[in-house]
Coordinates of C-alpha atoms in Angstrom, one line a residue:
Chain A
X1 CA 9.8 157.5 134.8
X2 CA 12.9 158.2 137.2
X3 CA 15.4 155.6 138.3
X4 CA 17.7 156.0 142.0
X5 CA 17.2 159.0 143.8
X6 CA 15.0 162.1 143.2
X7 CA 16.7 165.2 142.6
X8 CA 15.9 168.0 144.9
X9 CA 13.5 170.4 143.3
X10 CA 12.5 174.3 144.9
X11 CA 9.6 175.6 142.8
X12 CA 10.0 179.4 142.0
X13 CA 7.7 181.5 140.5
X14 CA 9.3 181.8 137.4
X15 CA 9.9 178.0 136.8
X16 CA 6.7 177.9 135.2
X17 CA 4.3 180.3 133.9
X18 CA 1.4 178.2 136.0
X19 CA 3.4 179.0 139.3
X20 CA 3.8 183.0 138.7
X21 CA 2.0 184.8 142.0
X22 CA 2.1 182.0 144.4
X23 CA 3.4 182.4 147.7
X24 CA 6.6 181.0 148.8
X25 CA 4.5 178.4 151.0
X26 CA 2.6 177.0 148.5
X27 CA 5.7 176.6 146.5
X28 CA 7.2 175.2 149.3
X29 CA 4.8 172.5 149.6
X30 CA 4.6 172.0 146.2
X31 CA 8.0 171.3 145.6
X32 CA 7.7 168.4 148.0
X33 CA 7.4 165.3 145.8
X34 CA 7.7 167.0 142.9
X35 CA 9.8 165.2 140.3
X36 CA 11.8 167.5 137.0
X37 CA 11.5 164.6 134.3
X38 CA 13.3 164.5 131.0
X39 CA 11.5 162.3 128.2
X40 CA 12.8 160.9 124.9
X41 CA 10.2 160.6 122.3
X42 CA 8.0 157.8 122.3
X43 CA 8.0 157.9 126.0
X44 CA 4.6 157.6 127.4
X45 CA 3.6 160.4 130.2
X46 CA 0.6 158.9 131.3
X47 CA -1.8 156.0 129.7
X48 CA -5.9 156.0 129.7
X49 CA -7.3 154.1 132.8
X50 CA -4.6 154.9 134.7
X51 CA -4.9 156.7 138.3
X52 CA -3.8 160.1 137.8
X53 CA -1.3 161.3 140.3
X54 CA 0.5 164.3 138.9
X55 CA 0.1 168.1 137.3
X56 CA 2.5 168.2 134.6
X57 CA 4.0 171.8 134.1
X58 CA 5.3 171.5 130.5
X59 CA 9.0 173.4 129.9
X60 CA 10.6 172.2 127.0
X61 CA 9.2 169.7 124.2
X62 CA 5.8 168.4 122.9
X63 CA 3.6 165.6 124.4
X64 CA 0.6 164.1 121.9
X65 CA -2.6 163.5 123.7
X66 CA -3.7 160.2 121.8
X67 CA -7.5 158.4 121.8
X68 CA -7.7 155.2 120.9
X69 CA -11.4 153.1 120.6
X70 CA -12.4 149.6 119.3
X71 CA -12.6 150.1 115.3
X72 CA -11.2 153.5 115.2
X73 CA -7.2 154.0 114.3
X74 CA -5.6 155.8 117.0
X75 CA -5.5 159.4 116.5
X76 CA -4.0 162.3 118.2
X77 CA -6.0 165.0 119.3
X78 CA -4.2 168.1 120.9
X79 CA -0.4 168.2 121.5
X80 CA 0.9 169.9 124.8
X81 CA 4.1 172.3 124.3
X82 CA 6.0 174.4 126.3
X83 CA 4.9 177.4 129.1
X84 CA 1.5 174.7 128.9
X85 CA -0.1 172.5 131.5
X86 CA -0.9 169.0 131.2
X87 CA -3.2 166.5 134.0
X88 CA -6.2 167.7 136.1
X89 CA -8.1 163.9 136.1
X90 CA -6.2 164.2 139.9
X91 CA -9.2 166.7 140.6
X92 CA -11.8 164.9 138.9
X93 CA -13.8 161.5 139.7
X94 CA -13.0 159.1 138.8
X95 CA -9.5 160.3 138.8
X96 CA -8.2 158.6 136.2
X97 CA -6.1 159.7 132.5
X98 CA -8.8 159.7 129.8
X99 CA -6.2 159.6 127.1
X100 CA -2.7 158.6 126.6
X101 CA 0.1 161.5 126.6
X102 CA 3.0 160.4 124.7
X103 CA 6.2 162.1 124.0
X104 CA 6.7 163.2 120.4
X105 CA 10.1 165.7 121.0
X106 CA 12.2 165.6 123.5
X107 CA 10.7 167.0 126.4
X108 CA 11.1 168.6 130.1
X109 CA 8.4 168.7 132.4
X110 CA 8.1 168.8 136.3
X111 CA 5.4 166.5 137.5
X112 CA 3.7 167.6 140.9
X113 CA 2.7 165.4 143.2
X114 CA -1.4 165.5 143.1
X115 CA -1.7 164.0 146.9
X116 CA 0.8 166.7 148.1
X117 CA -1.1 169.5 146.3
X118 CA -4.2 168.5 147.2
X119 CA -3.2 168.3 151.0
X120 CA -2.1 171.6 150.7
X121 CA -4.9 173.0 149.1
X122 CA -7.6 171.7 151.2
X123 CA -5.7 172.7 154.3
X124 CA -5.5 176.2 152.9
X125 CA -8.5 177.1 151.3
X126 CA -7.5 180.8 150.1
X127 CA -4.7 179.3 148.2
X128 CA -6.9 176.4 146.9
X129 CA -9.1 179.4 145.2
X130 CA -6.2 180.8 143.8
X131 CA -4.7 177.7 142.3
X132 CA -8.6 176.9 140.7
X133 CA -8.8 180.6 139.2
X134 CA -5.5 179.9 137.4
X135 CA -6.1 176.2 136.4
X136 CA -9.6 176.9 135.2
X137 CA -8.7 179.0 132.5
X138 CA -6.3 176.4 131.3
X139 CA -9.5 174.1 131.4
X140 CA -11.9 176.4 129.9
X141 CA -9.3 177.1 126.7
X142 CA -8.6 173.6 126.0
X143 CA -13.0 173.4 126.1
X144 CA -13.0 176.1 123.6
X145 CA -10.1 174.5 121.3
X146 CA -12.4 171.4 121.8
X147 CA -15.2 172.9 120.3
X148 CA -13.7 174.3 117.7
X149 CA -12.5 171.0 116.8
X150 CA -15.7 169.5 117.0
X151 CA -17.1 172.8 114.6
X152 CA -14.3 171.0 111.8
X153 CA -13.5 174.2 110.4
X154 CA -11.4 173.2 107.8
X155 CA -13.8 170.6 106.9
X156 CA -16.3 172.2 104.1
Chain B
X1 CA -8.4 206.4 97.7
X2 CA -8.1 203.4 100.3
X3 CA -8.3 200.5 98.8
X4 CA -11.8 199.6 100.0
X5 CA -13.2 202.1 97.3
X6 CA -11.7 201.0 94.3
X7 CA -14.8 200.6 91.7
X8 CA -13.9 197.0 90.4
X9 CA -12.7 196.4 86.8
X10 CA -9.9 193.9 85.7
X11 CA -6.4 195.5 86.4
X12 CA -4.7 193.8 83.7
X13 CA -4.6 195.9 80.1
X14 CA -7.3 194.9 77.6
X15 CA -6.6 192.4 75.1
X16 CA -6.6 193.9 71.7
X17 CA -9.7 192.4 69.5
X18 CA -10.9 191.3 72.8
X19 CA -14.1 193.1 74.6
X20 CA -12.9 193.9 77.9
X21 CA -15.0 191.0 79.8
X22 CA -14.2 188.6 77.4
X23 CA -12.5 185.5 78.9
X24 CA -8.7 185.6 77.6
X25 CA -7.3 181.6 76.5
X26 CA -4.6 180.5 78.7
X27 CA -3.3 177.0 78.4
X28 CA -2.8 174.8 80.9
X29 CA 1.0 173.9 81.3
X30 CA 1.7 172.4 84.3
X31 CA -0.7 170.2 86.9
X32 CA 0.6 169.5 90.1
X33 CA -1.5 167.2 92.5
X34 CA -1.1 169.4 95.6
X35 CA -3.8 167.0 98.0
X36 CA -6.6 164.2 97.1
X37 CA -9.1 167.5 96.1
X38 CA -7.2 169.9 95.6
X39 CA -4.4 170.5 92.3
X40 CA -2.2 173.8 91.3
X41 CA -2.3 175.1 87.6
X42 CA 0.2 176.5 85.6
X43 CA -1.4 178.3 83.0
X44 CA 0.2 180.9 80.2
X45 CA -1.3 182.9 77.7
X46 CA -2.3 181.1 74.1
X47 CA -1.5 184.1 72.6
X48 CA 2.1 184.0 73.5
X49 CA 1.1 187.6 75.6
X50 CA 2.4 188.4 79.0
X51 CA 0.5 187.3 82.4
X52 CA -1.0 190.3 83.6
X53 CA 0.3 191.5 86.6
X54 CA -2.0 191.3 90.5
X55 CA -1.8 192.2 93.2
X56 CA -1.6 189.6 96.2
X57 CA -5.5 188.4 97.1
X58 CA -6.8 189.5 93.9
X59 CA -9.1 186.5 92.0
X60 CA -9.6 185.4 88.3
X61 CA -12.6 184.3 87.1
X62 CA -11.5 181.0 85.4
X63 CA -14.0 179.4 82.8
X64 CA -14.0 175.7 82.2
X65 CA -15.6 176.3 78.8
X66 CA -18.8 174.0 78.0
X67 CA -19.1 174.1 82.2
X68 CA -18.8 177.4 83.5
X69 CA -16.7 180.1 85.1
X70 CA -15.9 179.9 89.0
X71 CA -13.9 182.9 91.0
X72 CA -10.0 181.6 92.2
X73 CA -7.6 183.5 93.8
X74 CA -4.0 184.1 92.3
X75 CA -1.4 181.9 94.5
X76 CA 1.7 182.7 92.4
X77 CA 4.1 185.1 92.5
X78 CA 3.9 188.2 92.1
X79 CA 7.2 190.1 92.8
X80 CA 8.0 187.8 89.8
X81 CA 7.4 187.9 85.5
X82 CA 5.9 184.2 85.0
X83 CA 2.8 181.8 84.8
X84 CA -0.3 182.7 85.9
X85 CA -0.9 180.4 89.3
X86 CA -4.1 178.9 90.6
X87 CA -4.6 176.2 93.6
X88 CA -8.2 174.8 93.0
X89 CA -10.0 172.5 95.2
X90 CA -12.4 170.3 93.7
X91 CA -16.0 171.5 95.2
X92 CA -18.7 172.0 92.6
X93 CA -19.2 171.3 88.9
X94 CA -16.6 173.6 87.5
X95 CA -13.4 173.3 89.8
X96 CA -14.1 169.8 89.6
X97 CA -13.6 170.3 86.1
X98 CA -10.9 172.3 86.1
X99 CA -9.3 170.0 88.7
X100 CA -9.5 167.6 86.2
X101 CA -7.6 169.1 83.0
X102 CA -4.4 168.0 81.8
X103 CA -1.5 170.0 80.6
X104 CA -2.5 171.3 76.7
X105 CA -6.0 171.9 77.7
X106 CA -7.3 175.6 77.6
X107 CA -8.9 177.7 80.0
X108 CA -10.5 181.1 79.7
X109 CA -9.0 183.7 82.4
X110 CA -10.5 187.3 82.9
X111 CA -9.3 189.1 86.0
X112 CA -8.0 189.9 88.1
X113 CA -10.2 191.6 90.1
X114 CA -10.8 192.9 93.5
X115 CA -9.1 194.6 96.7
X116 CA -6.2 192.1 97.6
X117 CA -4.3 192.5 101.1
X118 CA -2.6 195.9 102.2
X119 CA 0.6 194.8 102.1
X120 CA 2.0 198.5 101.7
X121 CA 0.1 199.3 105.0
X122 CA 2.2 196.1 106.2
X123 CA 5.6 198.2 105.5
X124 CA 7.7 198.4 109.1
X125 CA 5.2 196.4 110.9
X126 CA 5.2 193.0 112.3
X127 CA 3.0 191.0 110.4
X128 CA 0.7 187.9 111.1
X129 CA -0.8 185.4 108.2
X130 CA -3.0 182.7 109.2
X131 CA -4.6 180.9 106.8
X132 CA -6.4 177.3 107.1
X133 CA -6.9 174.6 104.6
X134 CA -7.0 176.2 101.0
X135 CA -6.9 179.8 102.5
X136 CA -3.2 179.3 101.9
X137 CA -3.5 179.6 98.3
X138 CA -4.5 183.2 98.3
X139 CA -1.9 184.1 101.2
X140 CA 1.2 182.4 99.2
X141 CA 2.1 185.4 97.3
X142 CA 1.9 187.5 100.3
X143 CA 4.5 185.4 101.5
X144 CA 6.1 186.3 98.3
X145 CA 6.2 189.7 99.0
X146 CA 7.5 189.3 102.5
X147 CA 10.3 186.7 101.7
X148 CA 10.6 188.8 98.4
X149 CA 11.3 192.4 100.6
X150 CA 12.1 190.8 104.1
X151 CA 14.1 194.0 105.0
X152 CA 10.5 195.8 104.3
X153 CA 9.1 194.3 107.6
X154 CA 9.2 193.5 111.1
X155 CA 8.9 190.3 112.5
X156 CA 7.1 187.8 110.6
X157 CA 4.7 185.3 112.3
X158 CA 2.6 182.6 110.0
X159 CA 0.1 180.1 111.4
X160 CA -0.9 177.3 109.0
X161 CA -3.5 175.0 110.3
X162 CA -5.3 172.0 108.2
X163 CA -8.0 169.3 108.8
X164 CA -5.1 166.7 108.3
X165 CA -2.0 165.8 107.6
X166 CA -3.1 164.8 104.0
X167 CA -4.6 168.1 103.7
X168 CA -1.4 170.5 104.6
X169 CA -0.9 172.5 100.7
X170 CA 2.1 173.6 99.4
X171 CA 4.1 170.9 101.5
X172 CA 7.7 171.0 100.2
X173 CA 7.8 174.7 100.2
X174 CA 6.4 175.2 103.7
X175 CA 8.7 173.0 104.7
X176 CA 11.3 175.1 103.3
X177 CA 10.0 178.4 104.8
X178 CA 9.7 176.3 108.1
X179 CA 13.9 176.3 107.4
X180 CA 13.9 180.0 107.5
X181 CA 15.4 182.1 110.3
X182 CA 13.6 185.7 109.4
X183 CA 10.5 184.2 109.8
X184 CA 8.5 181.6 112.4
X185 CA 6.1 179.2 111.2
X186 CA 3.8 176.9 112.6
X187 CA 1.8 174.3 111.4
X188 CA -0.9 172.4 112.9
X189 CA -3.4 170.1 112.4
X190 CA -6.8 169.6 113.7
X191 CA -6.1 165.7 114.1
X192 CA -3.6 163.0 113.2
X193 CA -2.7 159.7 113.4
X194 CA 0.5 158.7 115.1
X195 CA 3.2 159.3 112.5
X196 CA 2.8 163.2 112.4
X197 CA 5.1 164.5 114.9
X198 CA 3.8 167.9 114.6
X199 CA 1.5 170.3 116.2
X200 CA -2.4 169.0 116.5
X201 CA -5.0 171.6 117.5
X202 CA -6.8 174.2 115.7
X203 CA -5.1 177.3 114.8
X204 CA -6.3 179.7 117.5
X205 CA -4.3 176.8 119.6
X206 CA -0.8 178.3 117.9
X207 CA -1.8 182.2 118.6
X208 CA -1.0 182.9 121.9
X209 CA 2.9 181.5 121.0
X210 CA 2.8 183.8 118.0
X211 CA 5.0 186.9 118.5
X212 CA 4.6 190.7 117.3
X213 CA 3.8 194.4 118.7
X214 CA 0.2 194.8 118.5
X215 CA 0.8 198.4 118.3
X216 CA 2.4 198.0 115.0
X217 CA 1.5 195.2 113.4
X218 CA -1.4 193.7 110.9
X219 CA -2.8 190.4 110.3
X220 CA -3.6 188.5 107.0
X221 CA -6.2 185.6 107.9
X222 CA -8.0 183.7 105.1
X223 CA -9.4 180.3 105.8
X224 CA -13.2 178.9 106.4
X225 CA -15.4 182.1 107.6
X226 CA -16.0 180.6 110.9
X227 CA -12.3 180.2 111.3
X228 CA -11.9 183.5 110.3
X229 CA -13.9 184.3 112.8
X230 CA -13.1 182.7 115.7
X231 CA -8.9 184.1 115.0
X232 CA -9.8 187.5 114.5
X233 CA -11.4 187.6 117.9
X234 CA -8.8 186.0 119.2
X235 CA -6.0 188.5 117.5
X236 CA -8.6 191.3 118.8
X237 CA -7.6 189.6 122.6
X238 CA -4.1 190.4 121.7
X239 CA -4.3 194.1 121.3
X240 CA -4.8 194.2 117.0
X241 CA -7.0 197.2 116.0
X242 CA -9.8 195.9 114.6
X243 CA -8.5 197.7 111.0
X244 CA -5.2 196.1 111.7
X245 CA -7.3 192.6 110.6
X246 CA -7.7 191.9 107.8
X247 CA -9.8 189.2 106.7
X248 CA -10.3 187.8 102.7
X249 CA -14.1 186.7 102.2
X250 CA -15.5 183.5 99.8
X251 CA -18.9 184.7 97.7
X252 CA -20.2 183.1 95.3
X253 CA -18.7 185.5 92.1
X254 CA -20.9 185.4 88.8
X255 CA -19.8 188.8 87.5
X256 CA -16.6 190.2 89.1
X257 CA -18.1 193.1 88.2
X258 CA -20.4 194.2 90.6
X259 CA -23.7 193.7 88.7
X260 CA -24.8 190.6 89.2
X261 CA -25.2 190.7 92.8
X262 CA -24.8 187.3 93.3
X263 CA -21.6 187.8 95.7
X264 CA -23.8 191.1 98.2
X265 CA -23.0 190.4 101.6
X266 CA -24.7 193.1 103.4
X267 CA -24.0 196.6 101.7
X268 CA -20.8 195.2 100.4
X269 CA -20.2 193.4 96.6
X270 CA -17.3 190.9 97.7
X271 CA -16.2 190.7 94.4
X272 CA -15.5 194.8 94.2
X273 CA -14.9 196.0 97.8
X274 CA -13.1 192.6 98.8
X275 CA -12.8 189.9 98.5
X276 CA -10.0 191.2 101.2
X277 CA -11.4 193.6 103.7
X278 CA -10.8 195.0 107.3
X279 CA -12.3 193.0 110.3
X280 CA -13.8 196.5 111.2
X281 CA -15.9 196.5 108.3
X282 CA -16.8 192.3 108.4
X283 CA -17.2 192.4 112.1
X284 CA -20.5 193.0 112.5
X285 CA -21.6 191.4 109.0
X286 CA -19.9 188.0 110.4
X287 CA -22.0 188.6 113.6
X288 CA -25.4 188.8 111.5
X289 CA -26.3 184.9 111.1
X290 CA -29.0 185.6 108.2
X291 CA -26.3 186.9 105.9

């Protein structure tokens, strides 16, 4: 996504709503690899099949998450916007995207690395805890919206 | 006297030479083709009379005559003198008539009828409308009201969600609230193909960004009842009082006069307590799956 050199980047706990409550090591580590990436729409975040290698913290913008199967049209089924959080296949066998995420606005987002998170979290176990608690509430909503979906409310 | 205790009778004046029920002959004036179901009448009174005034929520029993008379909210406007407005989705035997008439035909009209939304209780709060798929129609004039006497109220937050793209009502004139700066709307979509640009979730997605003081404000929510019910609990998890919700309920009207019983749900007659009532009254009538 990035050409040339990586720009420096110090995770705070106020760069994203995801990171608030962390301590300054674990934002330490996670700033290690991590990459602030601005998108122009169209641009593709991630494609289906593809290893998944990043936690996207979403700051500015909206990114379509986009299903397409033999016979069916393409069709977009969630869009990702600011203060959100976007990529947990990292976490998840067989650790790969299950659906495109494509830019639709112009959009910021700082992409940790998965390998450097997941280093981190092993080696601290406490920490690894903490960062499940708050990503499995992210996980849980999106299974909720999912179902609601699925419910086609506005359907009869 | 709240307005969940009003005994139900038509709020417009009788028509002279008319019993009070009677259906009253409006003519159709203008059709406009709002999605592939779903059309918005303009309809004035054959007698050359005035519209009678409503307040926003209240319905109209319309009556396809030779096919039968079906329960429609008002959509128009009513901090304005002007046509009597209905969006109708074609469903069952008589919208899909009425869906199907052409300016010059005639309708009958008796109404309106019911508890609409509290919108003086609304006065210096923040205030919340979400409404999905057709549940629009009977929210537009509250927007009315609120664009009409912005000055009246705090912040304003809408959430307008749809099945589709192809399904989003009112298009041009959301899109021109949308411009506005005293308000914030959103609209999403539960799915879409690739040239929508927009949001795509369902509308309890679009809550947690919406912005008030749950202390002091209300919320307007019509839409299908398991959408209803699945934003009030989540307005509830954002601090609303449960008689800060407010929640307008479908039945299926025969009378509008609370006879017939055909619209009970529970110990309530939709068409003369609601069809707009608190979420402290519906909530445990949504929770009771047999009703």
């Amino acid at each position: 996504m990035t050409n040339g050199e990586k720009p420096v980047i110090r995770l705070t706990s106020a760069t994203h709503p995801f990171l608030e409550g962390f301590d300054a090591e674990f934002l330490a580590a996670a700033s290690e690899g991590a990459e602030a990436l601005e998108l122009p729409p169209e641009a593709m975040v991630f494609h289906s099949g593809e290893r998944a290698r990043h936690l996207y913290l979403m700051l500015e913008g909206k990114v379509a998450l986009e299903i397409e199967a033999p016979d069916h049209p393409r069709i977009t089924i969630q869009t990702i916007g600011p203060r959100e959080v976007l990529g947990w296949s990292w976490l998840v066998p067989p650790y790969t995207w299950p659906v495109d995420a494509r830019v639709l606005k112009p959009t910021r987002v700082i992409a940790l690395d998965a390998g450097v998170l997941e280093r981190h979290l092993e080696a601290h176990p406490d920490v690894g805890y903490r960062f499940l608690r708050r990503l499995i509430p992210v996980i849980a909503k999106r299974l909720d919206e999912a179902r609601i979906q699925l419910v086609d409310i506005h359907g009869t | 006297m709240g307005p969940e205790s009003v005994a139900a009778s038509p709020t417009s004046d009788a028509v002279p030479g008319l019993p009070e029920y009677a259906p009253r002959p409006f003519l159709l004036q203008d059709r406009r083709q709002e999605t592939s179901d779903t059309v918005t009448l303009t309809l004035v009174p054959a007698d050359g009379g005035t519209v009678p005034s409503f307040r926003p929520g209240q319905f109209n029993m319309v009556y396809a005559f030779g096919v039968g008379e079906v329960a429609i909210s008002i959509s128009g406007d009513p901090t304005r003198d002007g046509p009597l407005v209905h969006t109708i989705r074609a469903v069952g035997k008589v919208s899909t008539a009425l869906t199907r008439l052409r300016p010059g035909d005639v309708v009958g009209i008796r109404g309106p009828y019911g508890q609409g939304w509290p919108i003086d209780a609304a006065e210096g709060k923040d205030v919340v409308v979400v409404a999905g798929g057709l549940g629009l129609a009977p929210l537009r004039p509250v927007l009315y009201e609120l664009i009409g006497h912005r000055s009246r109220y705090g912040r304003v937050e809408i959430v307008f969600g749809a099945r589709s793209p192809a399904d989003l009502l009112y298009y041009s004139e959301v899109q021109e609230w949308r411009r506005r700066t005293d308000l914030r709307l959103q609209v999403t979509v539960d799915s879409a193909d690739r040239s929508w640009y927009g949001d795509v979730g369902v509308v309890t997605q679009r809550l947690p960004d919406t912005r008030f003081d749950a202390s002091r404000a209300v919320a307007f929510v019509c839409g299908p009842e398991i959408m209803m019910r699945f934003v009030a609990q989540a307005l509830e998890a954002r601090g609303l009082a449960e008689d800060a919700v407010w929640l307008s309920m479908e039945r299926n009207m025969k009378c509008a006069i609370a006879q017939c019983g055909h619209c009970q749900y529970g110990p309530l007659f939709i068409c003369r307590e609601g069809p707009v009532l608190s979420y402290r009254r519906l909530k445990p009538l949504l929770a009771w799956k047999e009703l």
